[in-house]
mmCIF file of C-alpha atoms and ligand atoms in Angstrom:
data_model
loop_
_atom_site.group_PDB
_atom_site.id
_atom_site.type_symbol
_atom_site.label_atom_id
_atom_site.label_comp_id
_atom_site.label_asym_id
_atom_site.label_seq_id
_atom_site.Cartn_x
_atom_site.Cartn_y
_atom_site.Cartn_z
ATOM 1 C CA UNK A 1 0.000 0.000 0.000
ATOM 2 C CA UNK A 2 1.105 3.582 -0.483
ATOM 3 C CA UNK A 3 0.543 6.542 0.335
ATOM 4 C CA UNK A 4 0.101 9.497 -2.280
ATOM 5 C CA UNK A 5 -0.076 13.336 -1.502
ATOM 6 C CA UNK A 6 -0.226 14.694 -5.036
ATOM 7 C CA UNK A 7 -3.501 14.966 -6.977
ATOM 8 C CA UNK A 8 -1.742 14.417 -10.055
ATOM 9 C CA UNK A 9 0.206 11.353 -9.030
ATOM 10 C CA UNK A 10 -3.131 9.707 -7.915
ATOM 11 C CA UNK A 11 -5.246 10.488 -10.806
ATOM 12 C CA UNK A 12 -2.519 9.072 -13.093
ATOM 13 C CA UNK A 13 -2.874 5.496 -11.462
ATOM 14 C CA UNK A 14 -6.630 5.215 -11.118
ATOM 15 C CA UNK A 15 -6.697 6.687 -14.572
ATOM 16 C CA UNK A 16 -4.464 3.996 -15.987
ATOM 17 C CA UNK A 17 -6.116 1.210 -13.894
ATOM 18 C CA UNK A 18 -9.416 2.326 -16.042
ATOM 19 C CA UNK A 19 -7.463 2.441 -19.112
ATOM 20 C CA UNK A 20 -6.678 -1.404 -18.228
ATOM 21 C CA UNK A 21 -9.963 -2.581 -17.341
ATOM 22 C CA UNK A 22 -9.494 -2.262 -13.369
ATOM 23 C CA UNK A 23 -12.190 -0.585 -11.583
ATOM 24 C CA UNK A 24 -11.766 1.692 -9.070
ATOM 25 C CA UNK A 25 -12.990 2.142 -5.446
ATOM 26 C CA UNK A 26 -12.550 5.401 -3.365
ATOM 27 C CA UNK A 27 -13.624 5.679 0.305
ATOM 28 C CA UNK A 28 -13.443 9.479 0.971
ATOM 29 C CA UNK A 29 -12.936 9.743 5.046
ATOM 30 C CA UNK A 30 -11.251 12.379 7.323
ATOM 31 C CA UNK A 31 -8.816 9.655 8.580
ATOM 32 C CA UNK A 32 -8.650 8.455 12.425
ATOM 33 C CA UNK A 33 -10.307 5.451 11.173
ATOM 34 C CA UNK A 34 -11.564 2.600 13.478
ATOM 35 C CA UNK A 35 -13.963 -0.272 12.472
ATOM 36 C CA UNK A 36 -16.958 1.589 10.727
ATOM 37 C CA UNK A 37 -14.255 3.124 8.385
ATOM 38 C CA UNK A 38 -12.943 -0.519 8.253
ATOM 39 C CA UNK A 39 -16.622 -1.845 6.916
ATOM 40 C CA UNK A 40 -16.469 0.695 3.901
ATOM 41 C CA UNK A 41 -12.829 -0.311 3.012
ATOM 42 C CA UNK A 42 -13.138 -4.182 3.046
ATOM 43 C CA UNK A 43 -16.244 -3.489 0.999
ATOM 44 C CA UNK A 44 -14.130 -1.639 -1.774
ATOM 45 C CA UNK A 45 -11.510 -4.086 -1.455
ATOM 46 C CA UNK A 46 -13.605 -7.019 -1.974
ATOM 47 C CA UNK A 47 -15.955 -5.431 -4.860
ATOM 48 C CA UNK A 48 -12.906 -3.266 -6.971
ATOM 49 C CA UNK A 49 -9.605 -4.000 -8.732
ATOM 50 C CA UNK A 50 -8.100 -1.321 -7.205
ATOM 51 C CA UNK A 51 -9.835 0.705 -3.433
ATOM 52 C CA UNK A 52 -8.724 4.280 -2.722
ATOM 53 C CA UNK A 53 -9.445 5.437 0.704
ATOM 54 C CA UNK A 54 -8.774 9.533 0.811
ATOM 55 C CA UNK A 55 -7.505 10.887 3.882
ATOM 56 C CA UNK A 56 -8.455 14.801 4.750
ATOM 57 C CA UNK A 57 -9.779 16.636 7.075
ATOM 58 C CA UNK A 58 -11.630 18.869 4.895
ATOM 59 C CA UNK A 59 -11.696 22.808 6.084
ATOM 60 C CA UNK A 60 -14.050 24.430 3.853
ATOM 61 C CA UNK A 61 -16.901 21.970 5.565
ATOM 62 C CA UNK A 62 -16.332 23.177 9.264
ATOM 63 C CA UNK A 63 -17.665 25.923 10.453
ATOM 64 C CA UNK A 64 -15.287 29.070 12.269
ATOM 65 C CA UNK A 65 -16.518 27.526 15.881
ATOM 66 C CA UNK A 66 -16.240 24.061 15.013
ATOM 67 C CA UNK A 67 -13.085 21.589 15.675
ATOM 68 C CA UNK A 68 -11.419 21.661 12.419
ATOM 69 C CA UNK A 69 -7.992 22.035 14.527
ATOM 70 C CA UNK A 70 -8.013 19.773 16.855
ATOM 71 C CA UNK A 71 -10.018 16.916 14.786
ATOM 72 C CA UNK A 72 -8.042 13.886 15.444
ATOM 73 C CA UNK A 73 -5.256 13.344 12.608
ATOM 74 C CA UNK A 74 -3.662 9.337 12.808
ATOM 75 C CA UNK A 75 -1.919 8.808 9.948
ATOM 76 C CA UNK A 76 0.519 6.439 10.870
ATOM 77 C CA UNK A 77 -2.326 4.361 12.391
ATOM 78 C CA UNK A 78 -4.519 5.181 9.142
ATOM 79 C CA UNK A 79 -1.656 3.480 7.071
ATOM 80 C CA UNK A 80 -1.441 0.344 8.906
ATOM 81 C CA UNK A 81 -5.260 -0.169 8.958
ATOM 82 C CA UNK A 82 -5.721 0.498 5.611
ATOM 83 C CA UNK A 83 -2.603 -1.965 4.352
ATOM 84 C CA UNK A 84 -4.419 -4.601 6.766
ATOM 85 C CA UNK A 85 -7.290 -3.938 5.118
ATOM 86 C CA UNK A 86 -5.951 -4.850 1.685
ATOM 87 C CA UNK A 87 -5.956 -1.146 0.395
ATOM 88 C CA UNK A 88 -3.896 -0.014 -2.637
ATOM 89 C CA UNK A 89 -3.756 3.652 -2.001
ATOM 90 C CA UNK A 90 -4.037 6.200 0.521
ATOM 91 C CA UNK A 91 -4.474 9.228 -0.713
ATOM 92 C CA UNK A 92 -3.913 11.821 1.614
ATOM 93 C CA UNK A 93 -3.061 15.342 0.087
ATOM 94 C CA UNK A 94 -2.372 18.597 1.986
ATOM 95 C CA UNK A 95 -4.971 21.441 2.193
ATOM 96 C CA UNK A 96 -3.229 23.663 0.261
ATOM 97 C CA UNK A 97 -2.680 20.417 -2.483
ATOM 98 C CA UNK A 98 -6.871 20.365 -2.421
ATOM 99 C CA UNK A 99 -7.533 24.270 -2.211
ATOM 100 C CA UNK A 100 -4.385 26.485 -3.828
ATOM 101 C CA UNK A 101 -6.012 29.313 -3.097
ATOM 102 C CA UNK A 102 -7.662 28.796 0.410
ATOM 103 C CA UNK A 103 -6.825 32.263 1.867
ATOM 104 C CA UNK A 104 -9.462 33.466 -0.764
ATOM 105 C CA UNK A 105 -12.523 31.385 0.049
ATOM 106 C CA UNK A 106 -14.862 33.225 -1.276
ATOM 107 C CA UNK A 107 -12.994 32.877 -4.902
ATOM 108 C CA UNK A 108 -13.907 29.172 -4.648
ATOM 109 C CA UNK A 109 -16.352 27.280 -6.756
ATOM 110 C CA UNK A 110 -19.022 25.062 -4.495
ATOM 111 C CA UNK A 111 -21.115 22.474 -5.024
ATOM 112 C CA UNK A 112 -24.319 23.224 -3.257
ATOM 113 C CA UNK A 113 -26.863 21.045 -2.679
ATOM 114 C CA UNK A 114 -31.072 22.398 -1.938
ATOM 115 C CA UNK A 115 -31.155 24.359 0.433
ATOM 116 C CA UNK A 116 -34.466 22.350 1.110
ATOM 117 C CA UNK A 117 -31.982 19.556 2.500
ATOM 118 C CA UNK A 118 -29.272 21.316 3.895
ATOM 119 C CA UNK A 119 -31.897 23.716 6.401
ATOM 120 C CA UNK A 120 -32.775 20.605 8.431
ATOM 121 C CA UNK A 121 -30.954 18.110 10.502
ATOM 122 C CA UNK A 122 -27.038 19.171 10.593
ATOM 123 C CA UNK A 123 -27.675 21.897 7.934
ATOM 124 C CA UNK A 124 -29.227 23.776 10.286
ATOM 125 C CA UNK A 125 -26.885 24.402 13.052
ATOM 126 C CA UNK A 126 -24.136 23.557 10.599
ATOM 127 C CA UNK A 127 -24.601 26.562 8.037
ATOM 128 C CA UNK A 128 -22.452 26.060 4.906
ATOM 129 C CA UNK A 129 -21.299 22.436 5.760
ATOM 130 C CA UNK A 130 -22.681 20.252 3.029
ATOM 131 C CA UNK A 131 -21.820 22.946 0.350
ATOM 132 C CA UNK A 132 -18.249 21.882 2.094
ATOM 133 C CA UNK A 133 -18.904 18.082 1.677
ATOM 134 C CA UNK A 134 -20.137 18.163 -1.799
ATOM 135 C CA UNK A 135 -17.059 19.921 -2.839
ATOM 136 C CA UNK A 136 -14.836 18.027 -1.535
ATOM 137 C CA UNK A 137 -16.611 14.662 -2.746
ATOM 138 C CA UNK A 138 -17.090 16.287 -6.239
ATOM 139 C CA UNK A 139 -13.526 17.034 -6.069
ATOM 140 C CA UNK A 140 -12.243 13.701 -4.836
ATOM 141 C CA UNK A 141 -14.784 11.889 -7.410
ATOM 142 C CA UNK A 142 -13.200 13.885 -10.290
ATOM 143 C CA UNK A 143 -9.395 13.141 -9.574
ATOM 144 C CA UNK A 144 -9.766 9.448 -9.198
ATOM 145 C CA UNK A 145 -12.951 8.442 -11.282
ATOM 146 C CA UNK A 146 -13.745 5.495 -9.237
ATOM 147 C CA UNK A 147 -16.628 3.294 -10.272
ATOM 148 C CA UNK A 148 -17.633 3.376 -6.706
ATOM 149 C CA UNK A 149 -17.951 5.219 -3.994
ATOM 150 C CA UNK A 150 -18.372 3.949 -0.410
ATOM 151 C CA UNK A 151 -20.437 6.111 2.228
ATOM 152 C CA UNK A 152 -21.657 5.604 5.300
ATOM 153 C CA UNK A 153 -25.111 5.394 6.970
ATOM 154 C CA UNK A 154 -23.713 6.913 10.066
ATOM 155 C CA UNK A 155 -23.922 10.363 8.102
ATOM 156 C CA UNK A 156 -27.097 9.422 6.754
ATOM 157 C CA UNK A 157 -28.203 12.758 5.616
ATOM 158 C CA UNK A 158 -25.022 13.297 4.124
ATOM 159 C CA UNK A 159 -25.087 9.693 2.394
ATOM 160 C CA UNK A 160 -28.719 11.126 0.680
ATOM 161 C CA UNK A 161 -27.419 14.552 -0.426
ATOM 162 C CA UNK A 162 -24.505 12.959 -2.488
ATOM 163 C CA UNK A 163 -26.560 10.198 -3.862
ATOM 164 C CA UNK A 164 -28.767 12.968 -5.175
ATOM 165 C CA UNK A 165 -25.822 15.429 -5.909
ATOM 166 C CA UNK A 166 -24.755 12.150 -8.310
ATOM 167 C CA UNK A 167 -28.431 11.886 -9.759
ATOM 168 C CA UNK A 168 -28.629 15.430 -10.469
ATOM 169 C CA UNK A 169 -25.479 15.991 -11.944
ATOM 170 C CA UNK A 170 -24.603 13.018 -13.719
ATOM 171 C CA UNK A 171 -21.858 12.159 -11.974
ATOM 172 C CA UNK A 172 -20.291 8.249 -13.502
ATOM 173 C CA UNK A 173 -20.571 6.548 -10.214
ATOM 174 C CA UNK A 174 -22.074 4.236 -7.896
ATOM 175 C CA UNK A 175 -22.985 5.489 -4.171
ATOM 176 C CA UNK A 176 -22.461 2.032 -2.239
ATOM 177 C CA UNK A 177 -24.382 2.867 1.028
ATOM 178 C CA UNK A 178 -22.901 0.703 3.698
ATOM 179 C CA UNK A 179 -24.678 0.107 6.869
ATOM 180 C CA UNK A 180 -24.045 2.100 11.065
ATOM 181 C CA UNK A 181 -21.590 0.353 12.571
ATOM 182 C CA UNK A 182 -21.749 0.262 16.459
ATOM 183 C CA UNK A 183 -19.781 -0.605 19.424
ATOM 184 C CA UNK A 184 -21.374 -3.335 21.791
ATOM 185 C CA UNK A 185 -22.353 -0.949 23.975
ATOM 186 C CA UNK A 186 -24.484 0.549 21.141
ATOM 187 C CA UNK A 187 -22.363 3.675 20.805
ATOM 188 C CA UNK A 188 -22.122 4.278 16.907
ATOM 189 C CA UNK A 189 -18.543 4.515 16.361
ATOM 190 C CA UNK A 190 -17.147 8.247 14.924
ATOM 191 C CA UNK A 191 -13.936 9.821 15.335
ATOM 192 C CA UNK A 192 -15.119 12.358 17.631
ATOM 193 C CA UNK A 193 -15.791 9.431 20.426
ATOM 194 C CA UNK A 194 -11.843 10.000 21.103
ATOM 195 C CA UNK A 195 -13.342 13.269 22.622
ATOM 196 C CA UNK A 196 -15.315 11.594 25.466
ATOM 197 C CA UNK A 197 -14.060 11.235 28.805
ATOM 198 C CA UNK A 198 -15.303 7.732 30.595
ATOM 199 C CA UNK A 199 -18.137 9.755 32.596
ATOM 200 C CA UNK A 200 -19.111 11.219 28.889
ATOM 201 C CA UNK A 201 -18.738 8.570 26.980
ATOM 202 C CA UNK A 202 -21.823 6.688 29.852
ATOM 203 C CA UNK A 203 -23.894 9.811 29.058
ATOM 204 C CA UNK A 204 -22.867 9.218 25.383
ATOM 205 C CA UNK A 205 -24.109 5.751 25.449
ATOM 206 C CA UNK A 206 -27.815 7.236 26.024
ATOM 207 C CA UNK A 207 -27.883 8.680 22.288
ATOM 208 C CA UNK A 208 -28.344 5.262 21.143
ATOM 209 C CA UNK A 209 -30.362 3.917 23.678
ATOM 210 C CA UNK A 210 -32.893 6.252 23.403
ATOM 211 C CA UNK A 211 -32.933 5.411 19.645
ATOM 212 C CA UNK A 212 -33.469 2.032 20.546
ATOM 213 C CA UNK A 213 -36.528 2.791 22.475
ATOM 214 C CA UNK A 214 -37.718 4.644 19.592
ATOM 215 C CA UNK A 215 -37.631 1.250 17.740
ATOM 216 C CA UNK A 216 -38.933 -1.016 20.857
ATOM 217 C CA UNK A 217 -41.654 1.678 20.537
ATOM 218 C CA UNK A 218 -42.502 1.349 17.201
ATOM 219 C CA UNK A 219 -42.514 -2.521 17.206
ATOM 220 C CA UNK A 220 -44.951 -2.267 20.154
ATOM 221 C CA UNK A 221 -47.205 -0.496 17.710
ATOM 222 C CA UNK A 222 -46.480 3.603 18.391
ATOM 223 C CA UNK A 223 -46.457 5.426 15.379
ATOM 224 C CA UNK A 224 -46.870 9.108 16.843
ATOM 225 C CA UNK A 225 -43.465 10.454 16.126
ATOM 226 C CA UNK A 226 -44.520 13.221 19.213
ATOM 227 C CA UNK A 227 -44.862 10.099 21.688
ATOM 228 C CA UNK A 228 -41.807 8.388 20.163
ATOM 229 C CA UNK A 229 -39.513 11.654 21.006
ATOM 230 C CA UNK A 230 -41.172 12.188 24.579
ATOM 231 C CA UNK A 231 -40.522 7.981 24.634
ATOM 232 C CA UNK A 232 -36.639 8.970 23.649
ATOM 233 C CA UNK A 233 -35.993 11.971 25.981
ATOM 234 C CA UNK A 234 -36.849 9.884 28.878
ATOM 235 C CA UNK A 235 -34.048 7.943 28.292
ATOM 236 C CA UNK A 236 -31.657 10.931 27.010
ATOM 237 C CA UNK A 237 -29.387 12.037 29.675
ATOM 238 C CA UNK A 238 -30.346 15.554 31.034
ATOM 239 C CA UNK A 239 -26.977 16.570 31.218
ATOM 240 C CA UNK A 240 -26.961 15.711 27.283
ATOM 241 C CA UNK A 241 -27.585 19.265 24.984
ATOM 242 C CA UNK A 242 -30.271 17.981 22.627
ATOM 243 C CA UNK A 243 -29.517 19.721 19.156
ATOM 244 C CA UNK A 244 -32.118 17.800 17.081
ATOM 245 C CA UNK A 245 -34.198 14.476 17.301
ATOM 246 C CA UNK A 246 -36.297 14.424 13.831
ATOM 247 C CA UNK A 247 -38.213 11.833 12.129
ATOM 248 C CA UNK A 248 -37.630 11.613 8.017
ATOM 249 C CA UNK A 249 -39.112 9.428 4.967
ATOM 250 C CA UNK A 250 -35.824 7.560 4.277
ATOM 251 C CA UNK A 251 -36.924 8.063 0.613
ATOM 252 C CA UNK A 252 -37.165 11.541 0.384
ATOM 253 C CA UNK A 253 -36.175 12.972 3.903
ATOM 254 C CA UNK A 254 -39.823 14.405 3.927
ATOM 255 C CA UNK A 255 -40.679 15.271 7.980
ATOM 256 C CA UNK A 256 -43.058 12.548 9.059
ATOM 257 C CA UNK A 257 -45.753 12.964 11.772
ATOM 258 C CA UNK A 258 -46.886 8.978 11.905
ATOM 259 C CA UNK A 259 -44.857 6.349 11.209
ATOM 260 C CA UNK A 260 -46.421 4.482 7.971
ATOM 261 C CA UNK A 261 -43.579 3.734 6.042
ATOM 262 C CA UNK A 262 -39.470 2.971 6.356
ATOM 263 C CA UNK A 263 -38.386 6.306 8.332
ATOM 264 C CA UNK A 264 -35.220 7.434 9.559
ATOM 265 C CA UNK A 265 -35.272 8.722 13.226
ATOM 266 C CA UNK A 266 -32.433 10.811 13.166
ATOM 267 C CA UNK A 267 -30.109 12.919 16.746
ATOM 268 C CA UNK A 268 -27.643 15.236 17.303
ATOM 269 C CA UNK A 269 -26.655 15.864 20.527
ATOM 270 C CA UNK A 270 -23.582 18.142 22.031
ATOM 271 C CA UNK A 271 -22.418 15.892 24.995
ATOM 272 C CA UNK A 272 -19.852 18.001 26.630
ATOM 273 C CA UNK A 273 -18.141 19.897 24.027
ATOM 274 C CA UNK A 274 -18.548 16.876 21.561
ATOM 275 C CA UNK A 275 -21.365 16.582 19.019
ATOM 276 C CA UNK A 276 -22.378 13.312 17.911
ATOM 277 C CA UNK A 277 -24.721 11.867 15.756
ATOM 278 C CA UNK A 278 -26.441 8.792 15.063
ATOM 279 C CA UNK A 279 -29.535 7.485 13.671
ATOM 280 C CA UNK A 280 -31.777 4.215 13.281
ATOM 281 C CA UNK A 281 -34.518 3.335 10.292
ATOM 282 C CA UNK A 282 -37.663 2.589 12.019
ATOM 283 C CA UNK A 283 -41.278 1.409 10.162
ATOM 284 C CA UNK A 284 -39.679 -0.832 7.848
HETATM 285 P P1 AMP B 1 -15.550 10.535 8.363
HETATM 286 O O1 AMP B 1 -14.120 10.133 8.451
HETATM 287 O O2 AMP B 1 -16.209 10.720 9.710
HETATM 288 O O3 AMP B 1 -15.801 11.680 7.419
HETATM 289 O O4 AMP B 1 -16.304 9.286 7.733
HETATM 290 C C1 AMP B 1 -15.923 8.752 6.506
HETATM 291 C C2 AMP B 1 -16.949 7.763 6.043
HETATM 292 O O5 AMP B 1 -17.049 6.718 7.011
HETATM 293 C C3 AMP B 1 -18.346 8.379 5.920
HETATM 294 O O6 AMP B 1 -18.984 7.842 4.766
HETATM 295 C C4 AMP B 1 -19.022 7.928 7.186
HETATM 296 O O7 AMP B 1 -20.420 7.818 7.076
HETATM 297 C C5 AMP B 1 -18.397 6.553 7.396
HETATM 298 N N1 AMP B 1 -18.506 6.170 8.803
HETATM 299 C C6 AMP B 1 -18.048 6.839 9.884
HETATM 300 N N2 AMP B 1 -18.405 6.211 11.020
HETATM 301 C C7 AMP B 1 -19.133 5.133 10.637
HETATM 302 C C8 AMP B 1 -19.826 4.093 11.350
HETATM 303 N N3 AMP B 1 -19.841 4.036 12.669
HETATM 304 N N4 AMP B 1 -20.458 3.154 10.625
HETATM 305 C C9 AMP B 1 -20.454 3.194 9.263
HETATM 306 N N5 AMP B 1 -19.846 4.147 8.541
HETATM 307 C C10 AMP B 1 -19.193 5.102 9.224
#
């Protein structure tokens, strides 16, 4: 496996791996990988000639307040995963390698998906940070043309707007959505968990649980999404800073009232100074 900073240096081998027949995988991540990374890469491995898993912490999708500095950068660790894994490449360029001219944001071209999508969920305390995302996929997408992409349902909103950023623009590639990986605790596993201190991390472990009670609820026969979310904050920790507990058609991300179809019960909560996600599809 090795490790390429260069956009031109990578493009040349997946582009001469397509001239030779040899599909391509990418799995786009901002590195300090652990086993939910791990899912998307064996995937790629085991369905491509040749996987691609990009390593950057992108700036232009955090926000001024958010933890672009100190998000957790492993790269020595990255590498040996990803060589376990049976990776080819990592490609891992620099910011300024990604965005020359970074100084001068606002001379930057963005990809940015409805606004319709983007003001809900994340989008809305997160102003500007799928425009960031979908720039930075369209960006990776374009200098290795992989025949597949690998995303995962942890970021589930972000999983739908680049599906439909690939519908609506015609992009050449396949969105493989791969499913939440957890740890047996129930704790969906993210980067940001390296945050939590042990008394966090048990307050943490109440973000999942009170998704599961969403779904205990809904298999008992509740389909009032206001009764599911009072079900859910009785089993949220109060010291947890609820940003948002919504209730989406996984088709379309439409808000749903009743539960009459698959739906996606989607949190964000600040636990500490950390904000975590996950989410669970309910009604299916
Ligand atoms: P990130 O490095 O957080 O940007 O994530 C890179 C990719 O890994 C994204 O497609 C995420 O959805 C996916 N990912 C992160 N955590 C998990 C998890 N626990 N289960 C499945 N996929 C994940």
């Amino acid at each position: 496996m090795k490790v390429i900073n260069k956009i031109e240096e990578i493009k040349k081998i997946t582009e001469d791996s397509k001239k030779n027949n040899k599909t391509v995988g990418l799995v786009p991540t901002m590195g300090c990988l652990h086993a939910g990374h791990a899912s998307l890469i064996k995937k790629s491995v085991a369905e491509n000639d040749l996987s691609v898993v990009s390593v950057f912490v992108n700036p232009i999708q955090f926000g001024p307040n958010e933890d672009y500095d100190k998000y957790p950068r492993t790269l020595d660790e990255d590498i040996k995963l990803c060589s376990e894994l049976g990776a080819d490449y990592i490609f891992a360029p620099s910011p300024q390698e990604m965005y020359p001219n970074l100084e001068k944001f606002s001379d930057l071209t963005m990809v940015a998906p409805p606004y319709k999508f983007t003001d809900m969920l994340c989008g809305k305390s997160r102003i500007g940070h799928f425009d960031g995302v979908c720039t930075v996929v369209t960006k990776l997408i374009n200098i290795t043309s992989p025949d597949r992409a690998y995303f995962g349902m942890k970021d589930i909103q972000q999983l739908f707007i680049i599906k439909k950023m690939v519908k609506d623009l015609n992009f050449s590639v396949e969105i493989v959505p791969c499913p939440l990986v957890r740890e047996e605790t129930g704790l969906a596993l993210s980067s940001r968990n390296k945050y939590l201190t042990p008394e966090a991390k048990t307050n943490a472990l109440t973000i999942s649980k009170a998704l599961f009670a969403i779904k205990s609820g809904v298999e008992r026969g509740i389909t009032d999404t206001k009764l599911l979310f009072d079900t859910a904050m009785t089993v949220l920790a109060p010291s947890i800073e609820l940003d948002y507990l919504e209730f989406v058609r996984a088709e379309d991300f439409e808000p749903v009232e009743s539960i009459t179809e698959p739906t996606i019960a989607a949190i964000a909560a600040k636990v500490g100074n950390v904000r975590l996600i996950d989410n669970i599809i309910i009604g299916e």
